[in-house]
Amino acid sequence: MSVPSENLPPDPMPTVPRPEATPRVLLVEDDGKIAQEVIEELESRHFVVQHEFSGAAGLSIGLNAHFDVMIVDRMLPELDGLTLIETLRERQVHVPVLVLSALSAVDDRVSGLKAGGDDYLTKPFAMEELAARLEALLRRPDTSRHTMLRAGPLEMDLITRTVRRDGELIELLPREFRLLEYLMRRPNQVLTRNMLLEDVWNYRFIPQTNLVDVHIGKLRRKIDETGRPPLIQSIRGAGFMLRVS
Amino acid sequence: MFRNELFRTATFRLTLAVVAAMIGSAALQFFFGYSQANVFEAKRSDTLLLREASILQHETPEALEQQVRDRATDDLRIIMNATTLFDAGQHYIVGDLHSWPTGLVADGRVHVIAPEATGGSSVTVLRMVAVSVPGGRYLVLGRSRQMRTELRLMMRHSMLVSIVPTVLFALITGIILSHRALSRVKVMHEAIDRIMEGDLHERLPAGRQNDDLQRLAGSVNRMLDRLEQLLDEIRDVGNDIAHDLRTPLARVRARLDRALNADHSAEALRNVIARTIDDLDQSFAIITALLRIGEIENGRRRAGFGTVDLGALVADIVDLYEPIAETKGIILACAAREAPIRVQGDRDLLIEVLANLVDNAIKFTPGGGRVEIHTAMNGECALLQVIDTGIGIPAAERKAVTGRFYRSDKSRHIPGSGLGLSLVSAIVALHHAQLDITPTRVHERRPGVTMTIIFPPFCVVQAGN
């Protein structure tokens, strides 16, 4: 799988992004303070953010201008977030939408996704999580039926269920294979613990223990044996990344 | 005031309705009785008149005239009230009637004649028959309605005599019963007023009668007990939330305060911020867990119910927790079972339950210990067990651990919110299942805990369904 270099995570030093690498984000959020934080964070990551306070304004802008991704709060004045998304989908606007909400119940998440949202993030959230999910939405994994995945020195054969690093076979347990497949489909993307729990294991609870870290640790010991440059990296306060050049 | 209330009670209104029904049914009874008697009397009169006429028709003119004359004075007048002989021109010869009654036809049939048609006779004759007798004369026989009038009077009188005391008796009984009911309702009203004024320990008076009012009072009292218990719980939870949130928030404040006043390097500041975020995350985790417990206890989560295979659930959880158990040097095992056990439930919630129990078991089991997950059938009930050889829960605390924010003294040093088992018990209750906490007996030195979720027979999906 090829890796689009323009979507690499931001450098620690902010640089002026190239025009084609600048994703446009429409943020529809009525809480000014949260919106300000989100805007500053996203702008520091070279996103161009347009902010609207009400659902009605968000809908009118969303229908008439092109955005790469939208962030929509569920509870909005004039027009609620879910109706906004439903109307967009009815009018054939297929921009990926991240639903933002204080409602965290599974039923609320399901209704958010059913309305046409592509991902759901509950408040309070870490900025890293928001950014990671936005990047994941911007770069939908290649779900085409490739039987071979490639990321840097790693090669995964989905038919024979084998993994090789620089041609050398690595023995993985089924759960490690599943985790690595998820990482390899999203190279150079920050993947939060919640994303891994939700997408790899399909669980929606917050474990009290460092479950995900332990799984990643096990996988890392097999993939990044001593002497080789580490591929799986921990991103402090955020999650993990399969960094390949 | 009290009198007005008395007349407005349901008992009194019911009494009034019963009295009205009694009067109505008595009136109907007397009406039909009187009608039947009336018809009977008319038939009897007709038979008498015709039979008498037939007998007298055969008398000789002289004998007949004599008999008619005698009848004006003899006892038979009581039965046959008018007997008169007219000539061929319908002129009076002898008898009670002095003129031919208007409308009477001498056809040998009974006719009903109005009183004025009899020509001012003192006798009110209503049923009459006129027959021709030997000598070209006419004999008129009449029978008055006196008997019927008397019957009517008698029946009306007896109706009044019987109805009035019955109605009075029913009314007095109704008033007494209403008065008693009203007194009890009044006491209940007073108790309810005191409860509404804030005295939540007040209860409706419990009497000895086992009537509907008493049963209603019993139900209201049970409802008040539950409400009082819920209010106490809410108060406790409020206090617990305040306390448990104050701790991490106080730490956050102290740390930020220190960071503001000290001259820290950028790295040190980053460190302070990271630790502050951890504390805030802990606060959010508490709030999120409380919201989830509230949501599950409200029973809103039944939408996700379906058939869940407990064996598959266990396999998933073992797969998820095996690495962490391994890291801690604990053996995580599940007993394989050939026949699958299926229950009605929400997979996501049951996974959360199992994850919480296994998480706890691993957390509280020292290295070298063992955590086992079993599924089994006990009669018609399905069992899901998590058995550990950890630090155990003292018998006195076994009930308390499922309460919100409860943390055993032994577990204070282990991180956690004290909400895990509350969440478990809320989810278990949503599934109509039961959570049993018993000591594990497999290990002498380490008692450990066995957490058993018992699904009742109606939650178990039988094979083939």
XYZ file of C-alpha atoms in Angstrom:
710
model
C 0.000 0.000 0.000
C 1.465 3.338 -0.962
C 1.761 6.041 1.611
C 0.793 9.588 0.662
C 3.663 11.608 1.962
C 1.705 14.866 2.268
C -0.388 13.437 5.080
C 2.472 12.624 7.376
C 1.926 13.878 10.899
C 3.020 17.461 11.462
C 6.563 18.332 12.273
C 7.173 19.687 15.737
C 8.108 23.017 14.126
C 5.113 24.515 12.323
C 5.789 25.096 8.685
C 3.692 26.676 5.988
C 1.845 23.770 4.428
C 1.777 23.226 0.764
C -1.599 24.188 -0.737
C -2.523 20.651 -1.861
C -1.675 19.280 1.581
C -4.004 21.621 3.405
C -7.188 19.842 4.406
C -10.203 22.104 4.762
C -12.291 21.470 7.846
C -15.751 22.774 8.616
C -16.292 22.913 12.374
C -19.912 23.311 13.521
C -19.817 23.882 17.280
C -21.831 26.270 19.415
C -19.465 26.326 22.387
C -17.043 29.131 21.532
C -14.324 28.083 23.959
C -14.110 24.489 22.790
C -14.286 25.687 19.186
C -11.355 28.049 19.817
C -9.246 25.228 21.254
C -10.094 22.940 18.338
C -9.331 25.653 15.786
C -5.959 26.437 17.332
C -5.016 22.771 17.556
C -6.052 22.007 13.989
C -4.414 25.121 12.597
C -1.183 24.127 14.317
C -1.523 20.885 12.323
C -1.943 22.823 9.076
C -5.681 22.341 8.728
C -7.733 25.233 7.386
C -10.714 25.550 9.688
C -13.974 27.342 9.070
C -16.157 27.650 12.117
C -19.938 28.011 12.316
C -21.937 28.335 15.520
C -25.364 27.119 14.422
C -26.644 24.029 12.655
C -28.458 26.102 10.029
C -25.323 28.079 9.132
C -23.288 24.850 9.112
C -25.744 23.260 6.700
C -25.807 26.198 4.323
C -21.979 26.420 4.242
C -21.609 22.640 4.028
C -23.947 22.483 1.030
C -22.294 25.291 -0.878
C -18.581 24.861 -0.297
C -16.175 21.952 -0.560
C -14.574 20.654 2.612
C -12.346 17.648 3.118
C -13.856 16.780 6.470
C -16.517 18.128 8.849
C -16.719 18.165 12.633
C -20.314 18.459 13.809
C -21.477 18.859 17.389
C -24.675 16.921 18.116
C -26.529 19.569 20.046
C -26.635 22.770 18.051
C -28.942 25.785 18.027
C -31.536 26.133 15.198
C -30.798 22.731 13.641
C -29.401 19.765 15.564
C -26.274 18.011 14.380
C -27.922 14.756 13.336
C -30.495 16.540 11.175
C -27.677 18.543 9.627
C -25.799 15.371 8.680
C -28.943 13.649 7.426
C -29.764 16.646 5.222
C -26.221 16.701 3.830
C -26.416 13.000 2.980
C -29.837 13.461 1.362
C -28.358 16.192 -0.834
C -25.559 13.825 -1.884
C -22.803 15.563 0.099
C -20.454 12.741 1.102
C -17.796 14.637 3.024
C -16.546 12.506 5.950
C -18.174 13.744 9.166
C -16.874 13.355 12.701
C -19.716 13.671 15.198
C -18.757 15.407 18.421
C -20.994 14.960 21.409
C -21.383 15.032 25.147
C -23.766 12.069 24.769
C -21.617 9.022 25.286
C -24.149 6.190 25.482
C -23.784 3.430 22.921
C -27.297 4.169 21.634
C -26.308 7.807 21.033
C -23.207 6.728 19.148
C -25.238 4.316 17.058
C -27.799 6.994 16.201
C -24.935 9.375 15.300
C -23.417 6.854 12.928
C -26.794 5.852 11.492
C -27.577 9.479 10.675
C -24.594 9.427 8.336
C -21.669 10.283 10.610
C -18.420 8.458 9.852
C -16.944 8.551 13.341
C -18.039 9.582 16.796
C -16.032 11.267 19.507
C -17.419 12.014 22.949
C -16.662 15.054 25.051
C -14.366 15.502 26.870
C -11.775 14.435 24.337
C -8.035 14.743 23.946
C -6.940 16.939 21.068
C -4.652 14.132 19.932
C -7.653 11.828 19.674
C -9.578 14.383 17.614
C -6.628 14.939 15.301
C -5.959 11.207 14.969
C -9.580 10.493 14.096
C -9.688 13.358 11.588
C -6.572 12.052 9.890
C -8.043 8.576 9.824
C -11.178 9.995 8.176
C -9.139 11.934 5.656
C -7.196 8.863 4.721
C -9.741 6.103 4.638
C -7.817 2.813 4.638
C -7.608 1.017 1.380
C -10.255 -1.619 1.846
C -9.905 -2.979 -1.659
C -9.282 -6.665 -1.848
C -5.520 -6.645 -1.895
C -4.192 -9.893 -0.605
C -0.794 -8.365 0.193
C -0.226 -5.383 2.441
C 3.093 -3.575 2.423
C 4.351 -0.948 4.835
C 8.049 -0.160 4.795
C 9.967 -3.364 5.457
C 6.772 -5.194 6.482
C 4.814 -7.502 4.212
C 1.571 -9.157 5.143
C -0.073 -11.930 3.148
C -3.743 -12.003 4.013
C -4.282 -15.368 2.347
C -1.511 -17.388 3.962
C -1.753 -15.240 7.100
C 1.995 -14.679 7.152
C 4.050 -11.592 7.993
C 7.585 -10.896 6.894
C 10.009 -8.147 7.807
C 12.710 -7.712 5.211
C 11.700 -11.121 3.914
C 12.108 -12.805 7.264
C 9.065 -14.657 8.564
C 7.572 -13.448 11.856
C 5.296 -15.773 13.841
C 2.226 -13.925 15.094
C -0.767 -15.010 17.125
C -4.137 -14.323 15.465
C -4.812 -11.286 17.705
C -1.347 -9.894 16.929
C -1.945 -10.449 13.243
C -5.265 -8.545 13.464
C -3.620 -5.653 15.297
C -0.731 -5.450 12.857
C -3.121 -5.544 9.899
C -4.948 -2.536 11.345
C -1.631 -0.684 11.833
C -0.392 -1.586 8.360
C -3.558 -0.296 6.751
C -2.943 3.061 8.488
C 0.796 3.658 8.398
C 2.138 6.940 9.744
C -1.176 7.735 11.442
C -1.643 8.296 15.118
C -3.959 5.552 16.402
C -5.401 6.117 19.850
C -6.067 3.366 22.371
C -9.814 3.861 21.954
C -9.554 3.533 18.174
C -7.680 0.242 18.567
C -10.168 -1.115 21.120
C -13.131 -0.098 19.008
C -11.824 -1.090 15.603
C -9.562 -4.081 16.246
C -11.509 -5.757 19.035
C -14.899 -4.119 18.497
C -15.200 -3.231 22.204
C -16.759 -0.079 23.548
C -15.616 0.127 27.102
C -12.760 1.806 28.867
C -10.548 -0.806 30.506
C -9.110 0.022 33.891
C -5.814 -1.600 32.970
C -3.295 -0.788 30.245
C -4.680 -3.495 27.984
C -3.867 -1.942 24.633
C -0.312 -1.070 25.685
C 0.315 -4.671 26.632
C -0.924 -5.932 23.268
C 1.165 -3.368 21.420
C 4.158 -4.287 23.588
C 3.819 -7.960 22.658
C 3.522 -7.137 18.979
C 6.428 -4.723 19.156
C 8.697 -7.355 20.641
C 8.049 -9.575 17.642
C 8.190 -6.911 14.948
C 10.972 -4.715 16.220
C 13.558 -7.211 17.330
C 16.741 -5.778 18.714
C 19.065 -4.304 16.188
C 16.327 -3.183 13.828
C 14.893 0.334 13.632
C 11.638 0.337 15.636
C 8.506 0.605 13.510
C 5.804 0.763 16.174
C 6.173 3.992 18.110
C 4.354 5.284 21.141
C 3.072 8.824 20.821
C 2.987 10.333 24.289
C -0.487 11.236 25.471
C -2.032 10.005 22.234
C -1.440 6.412 21.225
C 0.678 4.560 18.733
C 1.904 4.798 15.197
C 3.415 2.459 12.654
C 6.072 4.781 11.323
C 7.459 3.746 7.951
C 9.350 5.801 5.484
C -68.113 20.850 55.902
C -67.766 17.232 57.035
C -71.449 16.664 56.116
C -70.782 17.968 52.613
C -67.773 15.665 52.301
C -69.904 12.776 53.514
C -72.351 13.241 50.645
C -69.419 13.353 48.212
C -67.896 10.034 49.301
C -67.924 7.135 46.871
C -69.585 4.895 49.475
C -72.488 7.307 49.957
C -72.928 7.775 46.245
C -72.944 4.031 45.838
C -75.597 3.799 48.583
C -77.756 6.374 46.783
C -77.453 4.436 43.561
C -78.412 1.200 45.332
C -81.437 2.919 46.957
C -82.584 4.254 43.585
C -82.218 0.774 42.112
C -84.209 -0.698 45.014
C -87.068 1.794 44.516
C -87.079 1.147 40.800
C -87.100 -2.633 41.150
C -89.869 -2.513 43.806
C -91.985 -0.251 41.565
C -91.510 -2.599 38.622
C -92.369 -5.582 40.777
C -95.599 -3.969 42.000
C -96.511 -2.752 38.510
C -96.218 -6.209 36.971
C -98.003 -7.799 39.956
C -100.875 -5.336 39.627
C -101.119 -5.850 35.847
C -101.375 -9.593 36.254
C -104.005 -9.236 38.992
C -105.925 -6.810 36.764
C -106.038 -9.201 33.837
C -107.021 -12.046 36.120
C -109.814 -9.967 37.664
C -111.171 -8.937 34.226
C -111.308 -12.556 33.074
C -112.949 -13.632 36.292
C -115.574 -10.839 35.953
C -116.361 -11.846 32.366
C -116.770 -15.516 33.300
C -119.039 -14.610 36.202
C -121.184 -12.257 34.102
C -121.619 -14.731 31.241
C -122.331 -17.685 33.532
C -124.892 -15.686 35.538
C -126.561 -14.399 32.356
C -126.745 -17.917 30.966
C -128.427 -19.199 34.186
C -130.942 -16.339 34.381
C -131.829 -16.639 30.683
C -133.534 -19.915 31.412
C -135.807 -18.544 34.141
C -139.475 -17.783 33.428
C -140.282 -14.090 33.024
C -142.040 -13.926 36.380
C -139.318 -15.801 38.261
C -136.658 -13.688 36.562
C -138.419 -10.449 37.515
C -138.665 -11.672 41.085
C -135.009 -12.647 41.163
C -133.948 -9.257 39.798
C -136.038 -7.537 42.429
C -134.496 -9.737 45.161
C -130.993 -9.077 43.998
C -131.313 -5.370 44.684
C -131.140 -6.271 48.340
C -129.483 -9.701 48.743
C -125.831 -10.597 49.320
C -125.162 -11.446 45.682
C -124.991 -7.701 45.027
C -121.403 -7.815 46.224
C -120.500 -10.062 43.277
C -122.976 -8.949 40.697
C -123.273 -5.227 41.324
C -125.981 -4.357 38.841
C -128.914 -6.515 37.655
C -131.674 -4.847 35.663
C -134.559 -5.971 33.460
C -135.542 -3.856 30.427
C -138.460 -4.320 28.073
C -138.172 -4.814 24.315
C -137.947 -1.013 23.854
C -135.035 -0.945 26.333
C -137.233 0.758 28.977
C -136.623 0.119 32.641
C -138.741 -2.573 34.322
C -136.927 -3.470 37.533
C -133.405 -3.445 38.923
C -130.452 -1.204 39.807
C -130.014 0.697 36.559
C -132.745 3.150 35.622
C -131.766 3.651 32.029
C -130.166 1.566 29.270
C -126.372 2.219 29.443
C -125.191 4.154 26.388
C -123.100 2.017 24.069
C -124.321 -1.318 25.446
C -125.372 -3.787 22.739
C -127.498 -6.771 23.618
C -125.262 -9.301 21.895
C -124.471 -11.560 24.826
C -120.860 -10.279 25.023
C -119.109 -8.381 27.797
C -118.683 -4.642 27.151
C -116.708 -2.063 29.072
C -118.995 0.873 29.829
C -117.904 4.252 31.199
C -119.565 5.206 34.538
C -121.524 8.224 33.104
C -123.097 5.933 30.480
C -125.048 4.091 33.181
C -127.379 7.027 33.716
C -126.225 8.456 36.994
C -126.407 5.234 38.951
C -124.621 5.248 42.253
C -122.869 2.056 41.206
C -119.806 2.476 39.025
C -120.356 -0.324 36.586
C -117.705 -0.957 34.052
C -118.049 -4.490 32.708
C -121.566 -5.291 31.422
C -123.415 -7.915 29.453
C -126.934 -7.643 27.950
C -128.839 -10.766 26.905
C -132.375 -11.196 25.625
C -134.594 -13.184 27.976
C -138.017 -14.811 27.428
C -140.883 -12.310 27.044
C -138.955 -10.106 24.561
C -137.111 -8.430 27.376
C -133.458 -7.745 28.042
C -131.479 -8.651 31.099
C -128.464 -6.419 31.870
C -125.831 -7.692 34.295
C -122.948 -5.530 35.471
C -119.862 -5.943 37.621
C -118.064 -2.941 39.048
C -114.349 -2.245 39.021
C -114.421 -1.926 42.757
C -112.325 -5.052 43.326
C -109.643 -3.770 41.007
C -109.541 -0.366 42.631
C -109.250 -1.988 46.018
C -106.459 -4.220 44.773
C -104.615 -1.222 43.421
C -104.997 0.692 46.642
C -103.822 -2.276 48.637
C -100.747 -2.806 46.490
C -99.816 0.877 46.514
C -100.145 0.966 50.240
C -98.061 -2.153 50.813
C -95.396 -0.813 48.443
C -95.095 2.408 50.381
C -95.061 0.579 53.684
C -92.269 -1.759 52.591
C -90.159 0.700 50.535
C -89.907 3.569 53.010
C -88.271 1.608 55.867
C -85.989 -0.275 53.435
C -84.793 2.976 51.874
C -84.301 4.575 55.261
C -82.332 1.551 56.463
C -80.106 1.574 53.349
C -79.521 5.313 53.687
C -78.536 5.094 57.335
C -76.212 2.154 56.607
C -74.666 4.117 53.712
C -74.136 7.168 55.895
C -72.471 5.123 58.626
C -70.189 3.285 56.167
C -69.332 6.523 54.339
C -68.586 8.199 57.602
C -66.191 5.420 58.579
C -64.470 5.449 55.164
C -64.264 9.218 55.289
C -62.620 9.172 58.679
C -59.929 6.786 57.403
C -59.416 8.800 54.208
C -59.193 11.964 56.320
C -56.395 10.420 58.413
C -54.634 9.391 55.191
C -54.997 12.900 53.769
C -53.429 14.331 56.875
C -50.532 11.852 56.617
C -50.015 12.718 52.926
C -50.011 16.428 53.787
C -47.275 15.807 56.362
C -45.257 13.810 53.764
C -45.638 16.639 51.238
C -44.410 19.086 53.836
C -41.152 17.109 53.870
C -41.629 14.479 56.560
C -40.485 11.510 54.451
C -40.596 9.076 57.371
C -44.372 9.517 57.733
C -46.506 6.591 56.508
C -50.206 6.085 55.875
C -51.982 4.529 58.900
C -51.948 0.725 58.817
C -55.284 -0.659 59.991
C -56.247 -4.223 60.658
C -58.927 -4.490 58.006
C -57.804 -6.285 54.882
C -59.918 -4.179 52.553
C -59.055 -2.353 49.353
C -58.395 0.941 51.152
C -55.946 -0.827 53.431
C -54.238 -2.571 50.543
C -53.944 0.780 48.755
C -52.400 2.295 51.892
C -49.968 -0.652 52.004
C -48.947 -0.087 48.363
C -48.472 3.642 48.935
C -46.351 2.902 52.010
C -44.156 0.486 50.052
C -43.789 3.124 47.335
C -42.789 5.673 49.977
C -40.217 3.215 51.421
C -38.668 2.795 47.959
C -38.718 6.533 47.289
C -37.077 7.239 50.615
C -34.430 4.610 49.893
C -33.801 6.089 46.420
C -33.568 9.605 47.820
C -31.071 8.373 50.420
C -29.079 6.694 47.670
C -29.124 9.843 45.543
C -27.973 11.875 48.525
C -25.163 9.379 49.232
C -24.153 9.235 45.582
C -24.139 13.039 45.426
C -21.838 13.158 48.435
C -19.635 10.411 47.014
C -19.358 12.122 43.646
C -18.466 15.401 45.299
C -15.860 13.658 47.421
C -14.365 11.519 44.690
C -14.160 14.420 42.263
C -12.763 16.814 44.831
C -9.696 14.633 45.351
C -8.333 14.639 41.788
C -9.498 18.220 41.216
C -7.737 19.363 44.378
C -4.575 17.671 43.117
C -4.967 19.420 39.759
C -5.399 22.759 41.450
C -2.433 22.298 43.783
C -0.201 21.184 40.940
C -1.180 24.072 38.671
C -0.778 26.476 41.560
C 2.731 25.235 42.195
C 3.598 25.311 38.509
C 2.414 28.914 38.297
C 4.467 30.089 41.240
C 7.671 28.158 40.633
C 10.203 28.775 37.952
C 9.955 25.561 35.968
C 11.745 24.493 32.861
C 9.686 23.732 29.771
C 10.200 19.994 30.316
C 9.071 20.227 33.953
C 5.999 22.206 32.898
C 5.151 19.583 30.288
C 5.445 16.978 32.990
C 3.087 18.952 35.259
C 0.591 19.322 32.443
C 0.731 15.611 31.616
C 0.049 14.661 35.238
C -2.733 17.230 35.402
C -4.351 15.700 32.314
C -4.145 12.267 33.974
C -6.035 13.598 37.004
C -8.642 15.254 34.836
C -9.000 12.020 32.858
C -9.649 10.215 36.127
C -12.381 12.747 36.968
C -13.928 12.296 33.522
C -13.728 8.512 33.883
C -15.737 8.786 37.122
C -18.364 11.001 35.471
C -18.561 8.740 32.410
C -18.950 5.628 34.566
C -21.688 7.292 36.642
C -23.537 8.370 33.515
C -23.313 4.826 32.130
C -24.606 3.316 35.372
C -27.488 5.817 35.359
C -28.262 5.040 31.739
C -28.217 1.278 32.280
C -30.297 1.514 35.470
C -32.883 3.526 33.563
C -33.294 0.418 31.423
C -32.831 2.310 28.178
C -30.298 -0.175 26.922
C -32.558 -3.052 25.978
C -32.408 -2.137 22.280
C -29.148 -4.043 21.786
C -30.497 -7.342 23.132
C -30.027 -10.473 21.105
C -28.721 -14.004 21.451
C -25.229 -14.084 22.946
C -23.028 -17.178 23.098
C -21.321 -17.110 26.502
C -18.531 -19.424 25.295
C -17.629 -17.045 22.450
C -17.732 -14.141 24.901
C -15.305 -15.916 27.213
C -12.988 -16.791 24.325
C -12.948 -13.126 23.245
C -12.149 -11.899 26.738
C -9.417 -14.471 27.251
C -7.915 -13.398 23.936
C -8.015 -9.775 25.081
C -6.671 -10.286 28.610
C -4.211 -13.145 28.105
C -1.219 -10.887 27.378
C -1.827 -8.743 30.460
C -2.253 -11.806 32.682
C 0.952 -13.203 31.224
C 2.775 -9.967 31.962
C 1.690 -10.205 35.592
C 2.600 -13.892 35.802
C -1.014 -14.991 36.232
C -2.556 -17.948 34.467
C -5.778 -16.965 32.677
C -7.738 -20.079 31.790
C -11.158 -20.881 30.493
C -12.852 -24.212 30.731
C -13.945 -25.346 27.295
C -17.491 -26.635 27.049
C -18.833 -28.602 24.133
C -22.445 -27.474 24.008
C -22.753 -23.735 23.579
C -24.683 -21.779 26.217
C -26.713 -18.958 24.762
C -28.528 -16.224 26.658
C -30.650 -13.245 25.753
C -28.509 -10.189 26.256
C -26.508 -7.281 24.932
C -23.099 -8.488 23.724
C -21.381 -5.146 24.290
C -22.693 -4.878 27.847
C -21.896 -8.496 28.733
C -18.380 -8.028 27.353
C -18.099 -4.986 29.616
C -19.244 -7.058 32.603
C -16.783 -9.826 31.872
C -13.980 -7.357 31.145
C -14.641 -5.611 34.468
C -14.660 -8.877 36.410
C -11.520 -10.212 34.696
C -9.855 -6.799 35.034
C -10.565 -6.869 38.779
C -9.502 -10.491 39.123
C -6.166 -9.800 37.433
C -5.715 -6.581 39.394
C -6.289 -8.229 42.765
C -4.467 -11.507 42.095
C -0.780 -11.537 42.885
C 1.777 -13.049 40.487
C 1.697 -16.839 40.388
C -2.057 -16.814 40.911
C -4.769 -18.107 38.659
C -7.894 -16.614 37.102
C -10.421 -18.983 35.574
C -13.525 -18.232 33.543
C -16.253 -20.868 33.450
C -19.567 -21.213 31.741
C -21.952 -23.836 33.013
C -25.577 -24.830 33.290
C -27.047 -25.242 36.746
C -30.445 -26.803 36.208
C -32.117 -24.426 33.779
C -29.957 -21.441 34.803
C -26.869 -20.410 32.859
C -23.793 -19.540 34.907
C -20.865 -17.332 34.022
C -18.078 -17.496 36.586
C -14.834 -15.629 37.120
C -12.740 -17.375 39.764
C -9.532 -15.890 41.097
C -6.996 -16.744 43.773
C -6.499 -13.138 44.776
C -6.785 -11.172 47.976
C -10.476 -12.046 48.422
C -13.340 -9.988 49.762
C -14.223 -10.284 53.474
C -17.720 -11.695 54.055
C -18.915 -8.433 55.603
C -18.000 -6.473 52.484
C -19.452 -8.803 49.859
C -22.743 -6.974 49.620
C -21.227 -3.510 49.866
C -18.749 -3.932 46.994
C -21.451 -3.514 44.367
C -22.406 -0.106 45.802
C -21.125 2.996 44.108
C -17.642 4.205 45.096
C -17.151 1.359 47.550
C -13.492 0.525 47.891
C -12.259 -2.067 50.283
C -9.433 -0.986 52.573
C -7.319 -3.697 51.011
C -7.766 -2.219 47.546
C -7.149 1.442 48.319
C -3.601 1.318 46.978
C -4.765 -0.149 43.652
C -5.966 2.418 41.115
C -9.664 2.430 40.274
C -12.807 4.474 40.671
C -14.825 2.080 42.805
C -17.491 2.057 40.122
C -16.586 -1.126 38.212
C -18.752 -3.496 40.250
C -21.610 -0.957 40.381
C -21.572 -0.976 36.609
C -21.426 -4.780 36.629
C -24.393 -5.057 38.977
C -26.398 -2.503 36.950
C -25.789 -4.479 33.736
C -26.505 -7.794 35.480
C -29.800 -6.374 36.809
C -30.715 -5.154 33.312
C -30.356 -8.770 32.175
C -32.608 -9.963 35.061
C -29.586 -11.983 36.193
C -28.030 -12.220 39.638
C -24.465 -11.585 40.809
C -23.173 -13.906 43.538
C -19.916 -13.186 45.310
C -18.438 -16.161 47.143
C -14.959 -17.074 48.359
C -12.904 -19.369 46.117
C -12.088 -22.612 47.853
C -9.435 -24.013 45.529
C -6.520 -22.434 47.331
C -5.855 -22.714 51.046
C -3.709 -19.647 51.599
C -5.305 -17.308 49.065
C -9.051 -17.333 49.457
C -9.782 -15.419 46.273
C -13.218 -14.502 44.990
C -15.681 -16.309 42.756
C -17.996 -13.962 40.910
C -20.973 -15.846 39.504
C -23.554 -14.363 37.192
C -26.696 -16.475 37.191
C -29.000 -16.053 34.225
C -32.554 -17.167 35.060
C -34.167 -19.873 32.873
C -36.225 -17.384 30.830
C -33.022 -15.617 29.697
C -31.434 -18.852 28.498
C -31.884 -19.594 24.804
C -32.459 -23.318 24.382
C -30.527 -25.134 21.663
C -32.439 -25.301 18.424
C -34.328 -22.066 19.068
